[in-house]
Short mmCIF file of C-alpha atoms and ligand atoms in Angstrom, two decimals:
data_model
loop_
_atom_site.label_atom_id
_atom_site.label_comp_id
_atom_site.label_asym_id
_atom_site.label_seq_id
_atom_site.Cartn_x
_atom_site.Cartn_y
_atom_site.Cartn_z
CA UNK A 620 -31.16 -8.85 28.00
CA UNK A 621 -30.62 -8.41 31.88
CA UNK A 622 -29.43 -5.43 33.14
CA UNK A 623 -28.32 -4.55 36.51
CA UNK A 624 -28.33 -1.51 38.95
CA UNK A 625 -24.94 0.15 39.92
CA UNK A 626 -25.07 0.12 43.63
CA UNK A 627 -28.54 2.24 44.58
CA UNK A 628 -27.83 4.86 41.96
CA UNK A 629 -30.49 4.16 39.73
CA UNK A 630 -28.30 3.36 36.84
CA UNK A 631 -29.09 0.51 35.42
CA UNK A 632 -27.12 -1.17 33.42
CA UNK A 633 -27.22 -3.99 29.93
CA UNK A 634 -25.26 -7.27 30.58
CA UNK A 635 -23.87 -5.99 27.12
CA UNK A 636 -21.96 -3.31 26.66
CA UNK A 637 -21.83 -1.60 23.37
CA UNK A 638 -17.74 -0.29 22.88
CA UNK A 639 -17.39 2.47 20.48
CA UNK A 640 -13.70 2.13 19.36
CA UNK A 641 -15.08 -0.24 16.24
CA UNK A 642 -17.49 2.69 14.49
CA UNK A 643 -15.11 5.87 14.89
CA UNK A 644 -13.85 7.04 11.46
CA UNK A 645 -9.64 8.07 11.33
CA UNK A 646 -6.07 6.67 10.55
CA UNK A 647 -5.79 5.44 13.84
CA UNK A 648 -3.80 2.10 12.65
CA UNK A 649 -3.91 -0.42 16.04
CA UNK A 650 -7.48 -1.65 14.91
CA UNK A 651 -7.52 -0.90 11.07
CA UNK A 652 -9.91 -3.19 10.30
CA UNK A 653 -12.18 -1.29 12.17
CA UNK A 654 -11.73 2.21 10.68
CA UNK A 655 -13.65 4.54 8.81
CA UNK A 656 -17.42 3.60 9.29
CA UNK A 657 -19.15 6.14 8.12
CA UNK A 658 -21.50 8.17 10.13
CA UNK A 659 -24.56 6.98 9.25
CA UNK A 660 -23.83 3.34 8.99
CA UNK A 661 -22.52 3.84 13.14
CA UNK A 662 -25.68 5.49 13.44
CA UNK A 663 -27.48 2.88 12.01
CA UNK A 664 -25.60 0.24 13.77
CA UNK A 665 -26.06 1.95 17.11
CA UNK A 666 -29.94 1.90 17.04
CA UNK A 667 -29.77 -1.53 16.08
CA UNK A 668 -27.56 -2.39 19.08
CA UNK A 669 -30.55 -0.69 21.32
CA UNK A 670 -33.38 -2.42 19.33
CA UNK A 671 -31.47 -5.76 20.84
CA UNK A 672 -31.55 -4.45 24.34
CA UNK A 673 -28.47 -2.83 24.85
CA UNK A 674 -29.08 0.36 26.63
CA UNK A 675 -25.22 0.59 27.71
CA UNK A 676 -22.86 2.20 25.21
CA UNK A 677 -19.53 3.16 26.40
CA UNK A 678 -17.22 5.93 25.11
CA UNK A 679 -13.77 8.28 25.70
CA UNK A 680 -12.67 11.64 24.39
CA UNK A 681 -9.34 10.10 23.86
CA UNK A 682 -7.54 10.10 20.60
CA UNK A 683 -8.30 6.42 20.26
CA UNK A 684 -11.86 6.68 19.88
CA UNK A 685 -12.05 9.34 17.18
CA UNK A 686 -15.20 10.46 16.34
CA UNK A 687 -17.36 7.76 18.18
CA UNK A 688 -18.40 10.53 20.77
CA UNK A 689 -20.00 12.50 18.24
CA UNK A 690 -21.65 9.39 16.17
CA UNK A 691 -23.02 8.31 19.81
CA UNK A 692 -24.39 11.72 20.27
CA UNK A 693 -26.15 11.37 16.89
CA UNK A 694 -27.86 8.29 17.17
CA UNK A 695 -29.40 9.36 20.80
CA UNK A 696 -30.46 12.38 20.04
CA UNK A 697 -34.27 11.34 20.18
CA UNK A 698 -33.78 9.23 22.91
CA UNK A 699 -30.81 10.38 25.74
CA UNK A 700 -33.22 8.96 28.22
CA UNK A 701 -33.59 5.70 27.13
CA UNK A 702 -30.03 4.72 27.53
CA UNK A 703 -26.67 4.46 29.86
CA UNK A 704 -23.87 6.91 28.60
CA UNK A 705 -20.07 5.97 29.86
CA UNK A 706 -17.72 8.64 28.64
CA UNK A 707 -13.63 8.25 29.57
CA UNK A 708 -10.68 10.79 29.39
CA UNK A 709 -7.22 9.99 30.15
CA UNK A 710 -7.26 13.08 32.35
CA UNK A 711 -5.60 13.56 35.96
CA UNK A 712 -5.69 16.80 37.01
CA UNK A 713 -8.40 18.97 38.04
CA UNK A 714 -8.03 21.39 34.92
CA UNK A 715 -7.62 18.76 32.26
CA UNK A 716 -10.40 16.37 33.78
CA UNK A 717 -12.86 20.02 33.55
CA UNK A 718 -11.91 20.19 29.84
CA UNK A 719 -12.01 16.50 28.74
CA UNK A 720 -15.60 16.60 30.66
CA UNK A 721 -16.77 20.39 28.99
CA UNK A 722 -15.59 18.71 25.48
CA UNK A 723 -17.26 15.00 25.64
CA UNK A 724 -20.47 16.98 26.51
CA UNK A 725 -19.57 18.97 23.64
CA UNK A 726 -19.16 16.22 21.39
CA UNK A 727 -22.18 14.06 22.63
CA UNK A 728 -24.04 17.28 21.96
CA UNK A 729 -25.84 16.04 25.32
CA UNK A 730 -26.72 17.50 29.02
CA UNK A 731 -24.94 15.00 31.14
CA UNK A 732 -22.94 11.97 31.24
CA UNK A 733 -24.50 9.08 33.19
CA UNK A 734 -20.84 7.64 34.25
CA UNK A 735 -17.71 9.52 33.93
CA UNK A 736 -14.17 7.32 34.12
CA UNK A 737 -10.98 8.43 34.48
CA UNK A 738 -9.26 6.10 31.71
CA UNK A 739 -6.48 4.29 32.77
CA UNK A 740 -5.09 5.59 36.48
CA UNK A 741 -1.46 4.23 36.81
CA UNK A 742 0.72 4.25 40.48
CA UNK A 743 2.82 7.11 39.33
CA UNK A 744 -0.50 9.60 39.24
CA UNK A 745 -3.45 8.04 41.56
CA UNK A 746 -2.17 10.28 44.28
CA UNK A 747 -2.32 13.61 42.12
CA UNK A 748 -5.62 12.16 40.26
CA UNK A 749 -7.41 11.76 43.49
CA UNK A 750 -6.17 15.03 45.30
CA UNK A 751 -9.70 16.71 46.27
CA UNK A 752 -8.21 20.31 45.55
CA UNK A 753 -6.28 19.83 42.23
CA UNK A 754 -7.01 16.39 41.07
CA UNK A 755 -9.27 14.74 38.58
CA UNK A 756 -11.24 13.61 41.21
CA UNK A 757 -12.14 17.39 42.17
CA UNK A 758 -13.15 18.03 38.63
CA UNK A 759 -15.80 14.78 38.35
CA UNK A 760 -17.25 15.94 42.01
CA UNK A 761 -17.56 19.05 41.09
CA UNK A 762 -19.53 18.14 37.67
CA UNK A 763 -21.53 15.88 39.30
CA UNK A 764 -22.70 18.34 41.53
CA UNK A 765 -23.39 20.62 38.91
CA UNK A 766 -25.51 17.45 37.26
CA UNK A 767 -22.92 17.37 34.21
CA UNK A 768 -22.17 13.84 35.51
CA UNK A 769 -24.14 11.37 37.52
CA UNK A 770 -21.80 8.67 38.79
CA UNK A 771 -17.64 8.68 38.80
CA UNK A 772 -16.02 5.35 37.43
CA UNK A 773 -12.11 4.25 36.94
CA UNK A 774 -10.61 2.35 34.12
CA UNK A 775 -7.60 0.54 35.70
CA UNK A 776 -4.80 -2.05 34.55
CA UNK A 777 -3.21 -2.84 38.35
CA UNK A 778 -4.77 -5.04 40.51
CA UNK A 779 -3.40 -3.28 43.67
CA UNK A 780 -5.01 0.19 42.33
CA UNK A 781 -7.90 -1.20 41.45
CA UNK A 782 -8.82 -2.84 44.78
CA UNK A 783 -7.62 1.09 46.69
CA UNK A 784 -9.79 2.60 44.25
CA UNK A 785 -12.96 0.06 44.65
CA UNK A 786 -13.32 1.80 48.50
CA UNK A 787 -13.47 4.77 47.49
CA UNK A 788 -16.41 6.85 48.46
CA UNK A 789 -16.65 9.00 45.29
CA UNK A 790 -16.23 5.79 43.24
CA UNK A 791 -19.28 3.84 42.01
CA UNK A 792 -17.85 1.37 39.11
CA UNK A 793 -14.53 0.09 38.09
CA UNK A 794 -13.33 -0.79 34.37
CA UNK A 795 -11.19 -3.67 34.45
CA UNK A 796 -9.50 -5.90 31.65
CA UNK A 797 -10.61 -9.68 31.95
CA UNK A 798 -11.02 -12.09 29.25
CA UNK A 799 -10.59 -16.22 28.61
CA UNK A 800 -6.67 -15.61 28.68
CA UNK A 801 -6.07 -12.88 31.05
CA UNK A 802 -7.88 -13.48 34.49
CA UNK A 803 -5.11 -12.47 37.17
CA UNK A 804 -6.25 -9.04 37.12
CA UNK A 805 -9.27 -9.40 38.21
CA UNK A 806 -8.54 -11.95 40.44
CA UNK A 807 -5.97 -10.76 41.93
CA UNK A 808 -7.86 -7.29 42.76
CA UNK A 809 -11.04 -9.91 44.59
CA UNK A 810 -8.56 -11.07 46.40
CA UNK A 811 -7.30 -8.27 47.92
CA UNK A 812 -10.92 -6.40 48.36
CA UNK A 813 -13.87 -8.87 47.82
CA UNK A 814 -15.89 -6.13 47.75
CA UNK A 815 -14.86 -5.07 44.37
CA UNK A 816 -17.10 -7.41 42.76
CA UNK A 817 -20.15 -5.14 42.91
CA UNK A 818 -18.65 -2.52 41.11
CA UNK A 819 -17.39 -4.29 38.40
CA UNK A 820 -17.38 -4.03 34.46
CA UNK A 821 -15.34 -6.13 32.04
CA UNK A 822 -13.60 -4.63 28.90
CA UNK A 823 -11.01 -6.44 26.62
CA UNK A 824 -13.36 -9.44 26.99
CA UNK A 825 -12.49 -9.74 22.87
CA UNK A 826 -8.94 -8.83 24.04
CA UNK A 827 -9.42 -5.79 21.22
CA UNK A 828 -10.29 -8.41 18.82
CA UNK A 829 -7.26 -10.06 19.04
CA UNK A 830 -9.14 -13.19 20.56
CA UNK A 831 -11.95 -13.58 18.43
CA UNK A 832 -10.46 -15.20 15.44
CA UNK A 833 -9.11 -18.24 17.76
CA UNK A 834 -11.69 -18.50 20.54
CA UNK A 835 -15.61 -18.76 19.91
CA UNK A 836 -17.65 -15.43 20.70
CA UNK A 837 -19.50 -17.59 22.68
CA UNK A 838 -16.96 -18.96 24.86
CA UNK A 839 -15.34 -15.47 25.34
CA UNK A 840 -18.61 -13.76 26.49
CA UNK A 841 -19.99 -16.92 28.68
CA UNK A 842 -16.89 -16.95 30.05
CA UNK A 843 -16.74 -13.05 31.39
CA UNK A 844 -20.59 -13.41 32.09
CA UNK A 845 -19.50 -16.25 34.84
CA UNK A 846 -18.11 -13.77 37.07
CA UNK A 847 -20.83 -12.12 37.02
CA UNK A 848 -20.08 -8.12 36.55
CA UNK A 849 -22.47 -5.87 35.86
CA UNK A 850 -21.57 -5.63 32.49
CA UNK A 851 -19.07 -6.58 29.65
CA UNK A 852 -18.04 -3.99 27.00
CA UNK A 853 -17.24 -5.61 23.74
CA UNK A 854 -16.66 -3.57 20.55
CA UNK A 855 -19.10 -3.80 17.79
CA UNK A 856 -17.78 -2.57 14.20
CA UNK A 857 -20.87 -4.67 11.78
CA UNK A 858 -24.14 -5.59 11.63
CA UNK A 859 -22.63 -9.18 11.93
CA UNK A 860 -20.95 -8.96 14.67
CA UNK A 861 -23.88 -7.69 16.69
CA UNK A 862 -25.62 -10.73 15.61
CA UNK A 863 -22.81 -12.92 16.53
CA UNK A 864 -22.95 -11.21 20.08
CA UNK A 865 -26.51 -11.35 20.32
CA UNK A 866 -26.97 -15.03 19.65
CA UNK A 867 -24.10 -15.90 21.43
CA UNK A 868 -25.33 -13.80 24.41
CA UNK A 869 -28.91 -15.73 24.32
CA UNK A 870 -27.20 -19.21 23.83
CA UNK A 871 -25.14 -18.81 26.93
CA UNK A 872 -23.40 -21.82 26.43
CA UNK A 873 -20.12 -22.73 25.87
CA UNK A 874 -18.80 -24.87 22.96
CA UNK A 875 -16.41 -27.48 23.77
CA UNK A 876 -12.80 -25.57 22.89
CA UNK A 877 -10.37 -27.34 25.69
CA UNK A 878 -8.20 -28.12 22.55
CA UNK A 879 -8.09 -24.78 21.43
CA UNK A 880 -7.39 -23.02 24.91
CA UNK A 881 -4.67 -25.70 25.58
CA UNK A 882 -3.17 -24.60 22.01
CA UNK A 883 -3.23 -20.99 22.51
CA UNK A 884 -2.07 -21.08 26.26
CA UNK A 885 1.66 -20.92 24.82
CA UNK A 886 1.18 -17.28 24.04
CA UNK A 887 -0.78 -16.48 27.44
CA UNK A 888 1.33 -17.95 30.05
CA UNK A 889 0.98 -14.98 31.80
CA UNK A 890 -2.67 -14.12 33.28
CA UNK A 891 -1.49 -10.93 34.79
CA UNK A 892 -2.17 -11.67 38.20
CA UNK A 893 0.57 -8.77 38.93
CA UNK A 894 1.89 -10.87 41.74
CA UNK A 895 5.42 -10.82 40.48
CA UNK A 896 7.74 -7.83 41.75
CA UNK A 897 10.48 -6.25 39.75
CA UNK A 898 12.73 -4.11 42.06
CA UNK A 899 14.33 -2.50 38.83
CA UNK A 900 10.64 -1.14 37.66
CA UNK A 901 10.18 -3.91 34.82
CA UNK A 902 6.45 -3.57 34.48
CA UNK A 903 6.58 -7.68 33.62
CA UNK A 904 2.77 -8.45 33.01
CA UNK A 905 2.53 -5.51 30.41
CA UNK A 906 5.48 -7.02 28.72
CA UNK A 907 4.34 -10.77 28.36
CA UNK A 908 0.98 -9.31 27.72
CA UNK A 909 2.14 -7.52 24.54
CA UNK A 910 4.18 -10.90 23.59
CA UNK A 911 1.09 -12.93 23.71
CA UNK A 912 -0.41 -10.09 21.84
CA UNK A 913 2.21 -10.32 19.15
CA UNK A 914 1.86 -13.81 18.52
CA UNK A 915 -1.88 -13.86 18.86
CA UNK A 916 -2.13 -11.86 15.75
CA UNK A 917 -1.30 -7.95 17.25
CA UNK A 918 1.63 -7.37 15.79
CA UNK A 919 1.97 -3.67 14.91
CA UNK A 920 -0.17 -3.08 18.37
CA UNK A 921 1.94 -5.19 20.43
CA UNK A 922 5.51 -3.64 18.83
CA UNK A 923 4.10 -0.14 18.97
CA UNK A 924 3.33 -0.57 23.03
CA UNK A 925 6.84 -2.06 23.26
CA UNK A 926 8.58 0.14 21.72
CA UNK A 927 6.88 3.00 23.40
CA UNK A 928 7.50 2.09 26.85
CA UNK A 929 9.97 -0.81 27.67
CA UNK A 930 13.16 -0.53 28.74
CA UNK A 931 14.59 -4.26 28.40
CA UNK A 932 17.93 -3.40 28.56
CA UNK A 933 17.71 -3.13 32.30
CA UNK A 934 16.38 -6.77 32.80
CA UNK A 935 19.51 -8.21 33.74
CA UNK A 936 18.74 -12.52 33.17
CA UNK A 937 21.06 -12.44 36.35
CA UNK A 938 18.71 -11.51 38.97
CA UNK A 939 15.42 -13.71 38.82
CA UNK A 940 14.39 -11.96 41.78
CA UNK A 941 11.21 -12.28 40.39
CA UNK A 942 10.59 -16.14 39.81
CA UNK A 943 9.89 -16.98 42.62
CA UNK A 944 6.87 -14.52 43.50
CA UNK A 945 5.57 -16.00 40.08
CA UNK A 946 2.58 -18.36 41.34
CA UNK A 947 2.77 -20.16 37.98
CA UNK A 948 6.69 -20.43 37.88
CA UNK A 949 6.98 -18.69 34.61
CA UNK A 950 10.89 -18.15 33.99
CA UNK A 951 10.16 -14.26 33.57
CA UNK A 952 13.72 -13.34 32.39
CA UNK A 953 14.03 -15.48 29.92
CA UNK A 954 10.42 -14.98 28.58
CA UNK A 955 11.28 -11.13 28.70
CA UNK A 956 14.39 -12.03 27.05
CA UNK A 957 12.63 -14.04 24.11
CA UNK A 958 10.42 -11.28 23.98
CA UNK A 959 13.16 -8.87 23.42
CA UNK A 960 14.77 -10.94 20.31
CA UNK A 961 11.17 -11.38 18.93
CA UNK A 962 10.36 -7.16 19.01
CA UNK A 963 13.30 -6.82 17.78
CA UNK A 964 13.60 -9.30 14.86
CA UNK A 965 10.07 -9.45 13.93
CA UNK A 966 8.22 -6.36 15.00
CA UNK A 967 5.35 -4.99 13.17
CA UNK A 968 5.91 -7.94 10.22
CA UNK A 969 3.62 -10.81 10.15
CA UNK A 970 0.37 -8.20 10.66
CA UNK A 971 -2.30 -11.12 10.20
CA UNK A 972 -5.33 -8.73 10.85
S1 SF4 B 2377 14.86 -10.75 36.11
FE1 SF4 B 2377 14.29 -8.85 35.07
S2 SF4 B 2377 12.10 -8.66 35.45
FE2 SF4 B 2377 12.86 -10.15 36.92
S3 SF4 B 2377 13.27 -8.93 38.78
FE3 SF4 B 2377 15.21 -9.10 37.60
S4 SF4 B 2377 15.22 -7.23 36.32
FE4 SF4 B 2377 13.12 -7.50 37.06
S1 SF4 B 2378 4.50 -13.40 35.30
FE1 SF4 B 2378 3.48 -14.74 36.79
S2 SF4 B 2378 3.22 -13.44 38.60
FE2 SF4 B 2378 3.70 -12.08 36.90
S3 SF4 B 2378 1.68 -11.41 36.17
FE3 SF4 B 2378 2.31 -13.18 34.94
S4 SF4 B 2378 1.40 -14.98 35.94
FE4 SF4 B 2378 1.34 -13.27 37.41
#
């Protein structure tokens, strides 16, 4: 296993991630397949990751991750030392960041945090979450100080945001999304600060599981390795899996699959490179991200995001204002269009996983 150094903090960090969503126990439904691994068998599976080298396990207080704080907590009780500790909270505001940090110590029964992210920063709060009187970023200063914390991360899905963010001077590492199919984030963010490369980790590189039944786990972790970050997280529910991850990780090879990208590229026109703009608010990559989603397998995921958050109705197919910023001259209105009949013909049948 390599592992790299965050900056010159003296974090060091495995090439492999460990991501916790896969061993909480709930009725969380998005990732049922996942569910209910019971404590000692995450334990188990935890240690096991370590015994392979990975010293990097990754984390969040958030509803979505259940328990997994606790099982982490568990399984390092002997050994906090020995390994890298990410926790996450979807927290913006100086109060609720202090809480979500006071309550992940709580639940890792632990000291400190090594890295502390705020999960998922969006436009409408970065100016709030970064206000260094009231905002989140106040709170995670403030704990680091107090040696709660020892480095401040992000977890971002906009390029623009995360390339503002990656200058930062309280900001040592940035989440990002990147996988085989969806490379315009990422990109797009390099583009705009080069710099951002050095403070880079890779989640979704499974896409949340939704690409490993159609791409080879070697392909999908060779391929986020190429860039280069300092780490990729990928979720580990079985002893199998880690295995699978493991082997492919030594291989580092790729196995011919042209055919197979070429046949699944259909559901992924869109690499969310963000470049398109939608003067009437249409977030456009989360919405043919979520179609290629649905037909990838995530039905009840995809439908659930839709439903939760689009507003179709106000794509009018009469404005295309935003073909032409589209560098791969995707017809965006009627894709959102087609996406509209599909959610609302077809959502949350067809569950495959
Ligand atoms: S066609 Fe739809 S998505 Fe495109 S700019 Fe117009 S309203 Fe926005
Ligand atoms: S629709 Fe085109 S411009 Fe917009 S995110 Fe997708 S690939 Fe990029």
């Amino acid at each position: 296993m390599i592992y790299h150094e965050i900056g010159n903090t003296g974090i060091s960090i495995s090439e492999i991630g460990f991501g916790t969503i896969p061993i909480l126990s709930g009725s969380q439904e998005i990732l049922s397949h996942y569910y209910n691994l019971r404590e000692q068998i995450a334990i188990n599976l935890i240690k096991e990751a370590f015994d392979h080298g990975i010293t990097f396990f990754d984390t969040a207080v958030i509803p979505e991750y259940g328990d997994a704080e606790r099982k982490l907590g568990l399984a390092f009780k002997e050994d906090r030392d020995k390994v890298i500790i990410s926790s996450k909270a979807r927290a913006f505001t100086r109060k609720s960041m202090e809480i979500a940090i006071e309550t992940s110590l709580r639940n890792l029964s632990m000291d400190y945090i090594d890295i502390y992210f705020i999960h998922q920063i969006q436009p409408k709060v970065i100016e709030s979450a970064l206000d260094e009187d009231y905002g989140a970023i106040k709170a995670l200063i403030d704990a680091k100080k107090k040696g709660y914390i020892r480095e401040i991360g992000v977890g971002v899905h906009y390029a623009n945001l995360a390339a503002v963010l990656s200058t930062h001077c309280h900001i040592s590492v940035i989440q990002l999304p990147y996988n085989i199919l969806e490379t315009g984030l990422y990109n797009s963010a390099v583009e705009i600060a080069p710099d951002i490369k050095k403070k880079i980790i890779f989640h979704k590189v499974f896409g949340g599981g939704v690409l490993t039944p159609h791409f080879p786990i070697n392909n999908l972790i060779k391929f986020a390795l190429e860039e280069s970050p300092l780490s990729i997280i990928v979720g580990i529910g079985t002893k199998l899996e880690l295995l699978e991850i493991i082997s492919a990780y030594k291989e580092k090879v790729m196995i011919p699959n042209d055919e197979f990208i070429f046949a699944n590229e259909s559901s992924f026109l869109c690499n969310r490179c963000q470049k398109c703009k939608c003067h009437h608010g249409i977030r456009i990559s989360h919405i043919l991200r979520y179609r290629a989603y649905f037909l990838l397998g995530f039905n009840r995921w995809a439908h659930q995001q839709w439903s939760d958050e689009l507003k179709l109705e106000h794509c009018s197919n009469g404005c295309k204002d935003c073909i032409t910023t589209c560098p791969r001259h995707i017809d965006i209105p009627k894709l959102i269009s087609e996406t509209n009949f599909i959610f609302n013909n077809f959502g949350g049948f067809n569950e495959k996983r």
